[in-house]
Amino acid sequence: MGKANVFEGLSIREKFSLIMKDGLLHENFFGYCEKHFCQDNLMFIEDTDLVMNHIQSGNFQDALKKHTELRNKYLDDDSEWPINISARLIFELKKEHSEESLPTTYQQSLVEAREEIIANLSDLIIIYEPEGNTVSGEESSACACTIL
């Protein structure tokens, strides 16, 4: 059998999930996004992963600290990496939060923001194709990005 696309038959969400979980795919997709000037979207998702992990583990002090960092880095008017999400979500995420609101309204706003980011990246996710992976036979660790 010949080469097969590792993403064949996957939805955008499944493809993105695979990219984010696989170190090499993630690294190459990040470089791919840099070339398209949208690496801030991936950085935001990575940072929200950290916040949500702190919330889910009950570590609310670290979650609040990461929330402040997230707001400064992506959401403030003078942020270094402004992201493209709805004004409503920016407003919700910029609010001050307490330990009580973190696992509810704040986490829900993070999930919604992530959904918007994935939608913003969907065109790039669709055309991103790793090379060198085969379904049968030997699997290559080489993974380069190509545009179809």
JSON list of C-alpha atoms in Angstrom, two decimals:
[
{"chain": "A", "resi": 1, "resn": "MET", "atom": "CA", "xyz": [0.00, 0.00, 0.00]},
{"chain": "A", "resi": 2, "resn": "GLY", "atom": "CA", "xyz": [1.13, 3.51, -0.68]},
{"chain": "A", "resi": 3, "resn": "LYS", "atom": "CA", "xyz": [0.99, 6.73, 1.22]},
{"chain": "A", "resi": 4, "resn": "ALA", "atom": "CA", "xyz": [-2.27, 7.81, 2.75]},
{"chain": "A", "resi": 5, "resn": "ASN", "atom": "CA", "xyz": [-3.25, 11.15, 4.20]},
{"chain": "A", "resi": 6, "resn": "VAL", "atom": "CA", "xyz": [-3.20, 10.93, 8.02]},
{"chain": "A", "resi": 7, "resn": "PHE", "atom": "CA", "xyz": [-6.13, 13.38, 8.06]},
{"chain": "A", "resi": 8, "resn": "GLU", "atom": "CA", "xyz": [-8.27, 11.51, 5.54]},
{"chain": "A", "resi": 9, "resn": "GLY", "atom": "CA", "xyz": [-11.89, 11.40, 6.66]},
{"chain": "A", "resi": 10, "resn": "LEU", "atom": "CA", "xyz": [-11.38, 13.65, 9.68]},
{"chain": "A", "resi": 11, "resn": "SER", "atom": "CA", "xyz": [-13.49, 16.71, 10.42]},
{"chain": "A", "resi": 12, "resn": "ILE", "atom": "CA", "xyz": [-11.79, 20.08, 10.94]},
{"chain": "A", "resi": 13, "resn": "ARG", "atom": "CA", "xyz": [-12.17, 19.68, 14.71]},
{"chain": "A", "resi": 14, "resn": "GLU", "atom": "CA", "xyz": [-10.67, 16.17, 14.68]},
{"chain": "A", "resi": 15, "resn": "LYS", "atom": "CA", "xyz": [-7.82, 17.30, 12.44]},
{"chain": "A", "resi": 16, "resn": "PHE", "atom": "CA", "xyz": [-7.10, 20.27, 14.70]},
{"chain": "A", "resi": 17, "resn": "SER", "atom": "CA", "xyz": [-7.21, 18.07, 17.79]},
{"chain": "A", "resi": 18, "resn": "LEU", "atom": "CA", "xyz": [-4.68, 15.69, 16.23]},
{"chain": "A", "resi": 19, "resn": "ILE", "atom": "CA", "xyz": [-2.41, 18.61, 15.28]},
{"chain": "A", "resi": 20, "resn": "MET", "atom": "CA", "xyz": [-2.52, 20.00, 18.83]},
{"chain": "A", "resi": 21, "resn": "LYS", "atom": "CA", "xyz": [-1.80, 16.61, 20.45]},
{"chain": "A", "resi": 22, "resn": "ASP", "atom": "CA", "xyz": [1.07, 15.51, 18.20]},
{"chain": "A", "resi": 23, "resn": "GLY", "atom": "CA", "xyz": [4.29, 17.38, 18.97]},
{"chain": "A", "resi": 24, "resn": "LEU", "atom": "CA", "xyz": [5.73, 17.28, 15.45]},
{"chain": "A", "resi": 25, "resn": "LEU", "atom": "CA", "xyz": [2.44, 18.14, 13.74]},
{"chain": "A", "resi": 26, "resn": "HIS", "atom": "CA", "xyz": [1.93, 20.97, 16.22]},
{"chain": "A", "resi": 27, "resn": "GLU", "atom": "CA", "xyz": [5.41, 22.36, 15.73]},
{"chain": "A", "resi": 28, "resn": "ASN", "atom": "CA", "xyz": [5.08, 22.32, 11.95]},
{"chain": "A", "resi": 29, "resn": "PHE", "atom": "CA", "xyz": [1.55, 23.75, 12.01]},
{"chain": "A", "resi": 30, "resn": "PHE", "atom": "CA", "xyz": [2.79, 26.58, 14.26]},
{"chain": "A", "resi": 31, "resn": "GLY", "atom": "CA", "xyz": [5.46, 27.39, 11.65]},
{"chain": "A", "resi": 32, "resn": "TYR", "atom": "CA", "xyz": [2.80, 27.18, 8.97]},
{"chain": "A", "resi": 33, "resn": "CYS", "atom": "CA", "xyz": [0.64, 29.65, 10.90]},
{"chain": "A", "resi": 34, "resn": "GLU", "atom": "CA", "xyz": [3.62, 31.98, 11.37]},
{"chain": "A", "resi": 35, "resn": "LYS", "atom": "CA", "xyz": [3.97, 32.16, 7.60]},
{"chain": "A", "resi": 36, "resn": "HIS", "atom": "CA", "xyz": [0.31, 33.17, 7.43]},
{"chain": "A", "resi": 37, "resn": "PHE", "atom": "CA", "xyz": [0.63, 35.66, 10.32]},
{"chain": "A", "resi": 38, "resn": "CYS", "atom": "CA", "xyz": [-1.83, 33.87, 12.59]},
{"chain": "A", "resi": 39, "resn": "GLN", "atom": "CA", "xyz": [0.39, 32.13, 15.16]},
{"chain": "A", "resi": 40, "resn": "ASP", "atom": "CA", "xyz": [-1.30, 34.26, 17.83]},
{"chain": "A", "resi": 41, "resn": "ASN", "atom": "CA", "xyz": [-4.37, 32.05, 17.42]},
{"chain": "A", "resi": 42, "resn": "LEU", "atom": "CA", "xyz": [-2.42, 28.91, 18.34]},
{"chain": "A", "resi": 43, "resn": "MET", "atom": "CA", "xyz": [-0.66, 30.69, 21.18]},
{"chain": "A", "resi": 44, "resn": "PHE", "atom": "CA", "xyz": [-4.05, 31.75, 22.56]},
{"chain": "A", "resi": 45, "resn": "ILE", "atom": "CA", "xyz": [-5.34, 28.17, 22.44]},
{"chain": "A", "resi": 46, "resn": "GLU", "atom": "CA", "xyz": [-2.20, 26.88, 24.18]},
{"chain": "A", "resi": 47, "resn": "ASP", "atom": "CA", "xyz": [-2.54, 29.53, 26.88]},
{"chain": "A", "resi": 48, "resn": "THR", "atom": "CA", "xyz": [-6.24, 28.81, 27.38]},
{"chain": "A", "resi": 49, "resn": "ASP", "atom": "CA", "xyz": [-5.34, 25.12, 27.77]},
{"chain": "A", "resi": 50, "resn": "LEU", "atom": "CA", "xyz": [-3.16, 26.10, 30.73]},
{"chain": "A", "resi": 51, "resn": "VAL", "atom": "CA", "xyz": [-5.91, 28.20, 32.31]},
{"chain": "A", "resi": 52, "resn": "MET", "atom": "CA", "xyz": [-8.51, 25.48, 31.84]},
{"chain": "A", "resi": 53, "resn": "ASN", "atom": "CA", "xyz": [-6.16, 22.83, 33.27]},
{"chain": "A", "resi": 54, "resn": "HIS", "atom": "CA", "xyz": [-5.70, 24.99, 36.40]},
{"chain": "A", "resi": 55, "resn": "ILE", "atom": "CA", "xyz": [-9.48, 25.46, 36.70]},
{"chain": "A", "resi": 56, "resn": "GLN", "atom": "CA", "xyz": [-10.20, 21.75, 36.26]},
{"chain": "A", "resi": 57, "resn": "SER", "atom": "CA", "xyz": [-7.58, 20.79, 38.84]},
{"chain": "A", "resi": 58, "resn": "GLY", "atom": "CA", "xyz": [-9.02, 23.30, 41.32]},
{"chain": "A", "resi": 59, "resn": "ASN", "atom": "CA", "xyz": [-5.91, 25.45, 41.29]},
{"chain": "A", "resi": 60, "resn": "PHE", "atom": "CA", "xyz": [-7.84, 28.73, 41.14]},
{"chain": "A", "resi": 61, "resn": "GLN", "atom": "CA", "xyz": [-5.02, 31.03, 42.28]},
{"chain": "A", "resi": 62, "resn": "ASP", "atom": "CA", "xyz": [-2.85, 29.99, 39.32]},
{"chain": "A", "resi": 63, "resn": "ALA", "atom": "CA", "xyz": [-5.89, 30.17, 37.04]},
{"chain": "A", "resi": 64, "resn": "LEU", "atom": "CA", "xyz": [-6.53, 33.76, 38.14]},
{"chain": "A", "resi": 65, "resn": "LYS", "atom": "CA", "xyz": [-2.89, 34.63, 37.56]},
{"chain": "A", "resi": 66, "resn": "LYS", "atom": "CA", "xyz": [-3.00, 33.06, 34.07]},
{"chain": "A", "resi": 67, "resn": "HIS", "atom": "CA", "xyz": [-6.27, 34.90, 33.39]},
{"chain": "A", "resi": 68, "resn": "THR", "atom": "CA", "xyz": [-4.48, 38.21, 34.01]},
{"chain": "A", "resi": 69, "resn": "GLU", "atom": "CA", "xyz": [-1.61, 37.16, 31.73]},
{"chain": "A", "resi": 70, "resn": "LEU", "atom": "CA", "xyz": [-4.09, 36.07, 29.04]},
{"chain": "A", "resi": 71, "resn": "ARG", "atom": "CA", "xyz": [-5.93, 39.37, 29.24]},
{"chain": "A", "resi": 72, "resn": "ASN", "atom": "CA", "xyz": [-2.71, 41.40, 29.00]},
{"chain": "A", "resi": 73, "resn": "LYS", "atom": "CA", "xyz": [-1.25, 39.31, 26.19]},
{"chain": "A", "resi": 74, "resn": "TYR", "atom": "CA", "xyz": [-4.31, 38.98, 23.92]},
{"chain": "A", "resi": 75, "resn": "LEU", "atom": "CA", "xyz": [-7.30, 41.07, 24.97]},
{"chain": "A", "resi": 76, "resn": "ASP", "atom": "CA", "xyz": [-6.21, 44.54, 26.10]},
{"chain": "A", "resi": 77, "resn": "ASP", "atom": "CA", "xyz": [-6.21, 47.38, 23.59]},
{"chain": "A", "resi": 78, "resn": "ASP", "atom": "CA", "xyz": [-2.41, 47.54, 23.64]},
{"chain": "A", "resi": 79, "resn": "SER", "atom": "CA", "xyz": [-1.81, 43.77, 23.78]},
{"chain": "A", "resi": 80, "resn": "GLU", "atom": "CA", "xyz": [1.13, 42.27, 21.94]},
{"chain": "A", "resi": 81, "resn": "TRP", "atom": "CA", "xyz": [-0.94, 39.55, 20.25]},
{"chain": "A", "resi": 82, "resn": "PRO", "atom": "CA", "xyz": [-4.50, 40.81, 19.71]},
{"chain": "A", "resi": 83, "resn": "ILE", "atom": "CA", "xyz": [-6.76, 37.97, 18.67]},
{"chain": "A", "resi": 84, "resn": "ASN", "atom": "CA", "xyz": [-9.74, 38.07, 16.38]},
{"chain": "A", "resi": 85, "resn": "ILE", "atom": "CA", "xyz": [-12.77, 37.01, 18.40]},
{"chain": "A", "resi": 86, "resn": "SER", "atom": "CA", "xyz": [-16.14, 38.65, 18.93]},
{"chain": "A", "resi": 87, "resn": "ALA", "atom": "CA", "xyz": [-16.38, 41.83, 20.98]},
{"chain": "A", "resi": 88, "resn": "ARG", "atom": "CA", "xyz": [-18.81, 40.05, 23.32]},
{"chain": "A", "resi": 89, "resn": "LEU", "atom": "CA", "xyz": [-16.24, 37.36, 24.13]},
{"chain": "A", "resi": 90, "resn": "ILE", "atom": "CA", "xyz": [-13.46, 39.90, 24.56]},
{"chain": "A", "resi": 91, "resn": "PHE", "atom": "CA", "xyz": [-15.70, 41.76, 27.01]},
{"chain": "A", "resi": 92, "resn": "GLU", "atom": "CA", "xyz": [-16.51, 38.54, 28.91]},
{"chain": "A", "resi": 93, "resn": "LEU", "atom": "CA", "xyz": [-12.88, 37.42, 29.06]},
{"chain": "A", "resi": 94, "resn": "LYS", "atom": "CA", "xyz": [-11.59, 40.83, 30.16]},
{"chain": "A", "resi": 95, "resn": "LYS", "atom": "CA", "xyz": [-13.88, 40.89, 33.22]},
{"chain": "A", "resi": 96, "resn": "GLU", "atom": "CA", "xyz": [-12.37, 40.37, 36.62]},
{"chain": "A", "resi": 97, "resn": "HIS", "atom": "CA", "xyz": [-13.24, 36.90, 37.83]},
{"chain": "A", "resi": 98, "resn": "SER", "atom": "CA", "xyz": [-13.43, 35.25, 41.20]},
{"chain": "A", "resi": 99, "resn": "GLU", "atom": "CA", "xyz": [-12.69, 31.68, 42.15]},
{"chain": "A", "resi": 100, "resn": "GLU", "atom": "CA", "xyz": [-16.45, 31.05, 42.01]},
{"chain": "A", "resi": 101, "resn": "SER", "atom": "CA", "xyz": [-16.89, 32.29, 38.43]},
{"chain": "A", "resi": 102, "resn": "LEU", "atom": "CA", "xyz": [-13.81, 30.56, 36.98]},
{"chain": "A", "resi": 103, "resn": "PRO", "atom": "CA", "xyz": [-15.31, 27.08, 36.59]},
{"chain": "A", "resi": 104, "resn": "THR", "atom": "CA", "xyz": [-18.58, 28.43, 35.17]},
{"chain": "A", "resi": 105, "resn": "THR", "atom": "CA", "xyz": [-18.90, 31.63, 33.14]},
{"chain": "A", "resi": 106, "resn": "TYR", "atom": "CA", "xyz": [-15.19, 32.20, 32.54]},
{"chain": "A", "resi": 107, "resn": "GLN", "atom": "CA", "xyz": [-14.49, 28.65, 31.42]},
{"chain": "A", "resi": 108, "resn": "GLN", "atom": "CA", "xyz": [-17.52, 28.75, 29.12]},
{"chain": "A", "resi": 109, "resn": "SER", "atom": "CA", "xyz": [-16.25, 32.00, 27.57]},
{"chain": "A", "resi": 110, "resn": "LEU", "atom": "CA", "xyz": [-12.85, 30.37, 27.02]},
{"chain": "A", "resi": 111, "resn": "VAL", "atom": "CA", "xyz": [-14.50, 27.43, 25.27]},
{"chain": "A", "resi": 112, "resn": "GLU", "atom": "CA", "xyz": [-16.50, 29.78, 23.03]},
{"chain": "A", "resi": 113, "resn": "ALA", "atom": "CA", "xyz": [-13.37, 31.83, 22.21]},
{"chain": "A", "resi": 114, "resn": "ARG", "atom": "CA", "xyz": [-11.52, 28.65, 21.28]},
{"chain": "A", "resi": 115, "resn": "GLU", "atom": "CA", "xyz": [-14.39, 27.68, 18.98]},
{"chain": "A", "resi": 116, "resn": "GLU", "atom": "CA", "xyz": [-14.12, 31.05, 17.22]},
{"chain": "A", "resi": 117, "resn": "ILE", "atom": "CA", "xyz": [-10.36, 30.66, 16.89]},
{"chain": "A", "resi": 118, "resn": "ILE", "atom": "CA", "xyz": [-10.71, 27.20, 15.35]},
{"chain": "A", "resi": 119, "resn": "ALA", "atom": "CA", "xyz": [-13.30, 28.62, 12.94]},
{"chain": "A", "resi": 120, "resn": "ASN", "atom": "CA", "xyz": [-10.85, 31.42, 12.07]},
{"chain": "A", "resi": 121, "resn": "LEU", "atom": "CA", "xyz": [-8.16, 28.82, 11.38]},
{"chain": "A", "resi": 122, "resn": "SER", "atom": "CA", "xyz": [-10.42, 26.42, 9.48]},
{"chain": "A", "resi": 123, "resn": "ASP", "atom": "CA", "xyz": [-9.17, 27.42, 6.03]},
{"chain": "A", "resi": 124, "resn": "LEU", "atom": "CA", "xyz": [-5.57, 26.82, 7.08]},
{"chain": "A", "resi": 125, "resn": "ILE", "atom": "CA", "xyz": [-6.50, 23.58, 8.84]},
{"chain": "A", "resi": 126, "resn": "ILE", "atom": "CA", "xyz": [-8.20, 22.34, 5.66]},
{"chain": "A", "resi": 127, "resn": "ILE", "atom": "CA", "xyz": [-5.21, 23.02, 3.40]},
{"chain": "A", "resi": 128, "resn": "TYR", "atom": "CA", "xyz": [-2.52, 21.91, 5.88]},
{"chain": "A", "resi": 129, "resn": "GLU", "atom": "CA", "xyz": [-1.17, 18.53, 4.82]},
{"chain": "A", "resi": 130, "resn": "PRO", "atom": "CA", "xyz": [1.68, 16.77, 6.59]},
{"chain": "A", "resi": 131, "resn": "GLU", "atom": "CA", "xyz": [4.03, 14.87, 4.32]},
{"chain": "A", "resi": 132, "resn": "GLY", "atom": "CA", "xyz": [5.88, 11.69, 5.04]},
{"chain": "A", "resi": 133, "resn": "ASN", "atom": "CA", "xyz": [3.31, 9.84, 7.15]},
{"chain": "A", "resi": 134, "resn": "THR", "atom": "CA", "xyz": [2.02, 6.53, 5.86]},
{"chain": "A", "resi": 135, "resn": "VAL", "atom": "CA", "xyz": [-0.81, 4.46, 7.16]},
{"chain": "A", "resi": 136, "resn": "SER", "atom": "CA", "xyz": [0.76, 1.13, 6.28]},
{"chain": "A", "resi": 137, "resn": "GLY", "atom": "CA", "xyz": [4.39, 0.18, 6.13]},
{"chain": "A", "resi": 138, "resn": "GLU", "atom": "CA", "xyz": [7.01, 2.37, 7.74]},
{"chain": "A", "resi": 139, "resn": "GLU", "atom": "CA", "xyz": [5.96, 5.64, 9.24]},
{"chain": "A", "resi": 140, "resn": "SER", "atom": "CA", "xyz": [8.24, 8.56, 8.62]},
{"chain": "A", "resi": 141, "resn": "SER", "atom": "CA", "xyz": [8.83, 11.13, 11.31]},
{"chain": "A", "resi": 142, "resn": "ALA", "atom": "CA", "xyz": [9.41, 13.81, 8.67]},
{"chain": "A", "resi": 143, "resn": "CYS", "atom": "CA", "xyz": [6.49, 16.16, 8.48]},
{"chain": "A", "resi": 144, "resn": "ALA", "atom": "CA", "xyz": [6.56, 19.17, 6.23]},
{"chain": "A", "resi": 145, "resn": "CYS", "atom": "CA", "xyz": [3.74, 21.53, 5.40]},
{"chain": "A", "resi": 146, "resn": "THR", "atom": "CA", "xyz": [2.46, 21.90, 1.90]},
{"chain": "A", "resi": 147, "resn": "ILE", "atom": "CA", "xyz": [-0.34, 23.93, 0.45]},
{"chain": "A", "resi": 148, "resn": "LEU", "atom": "CA", "xyz": [-2.65, 22.06, -1.88]}
]
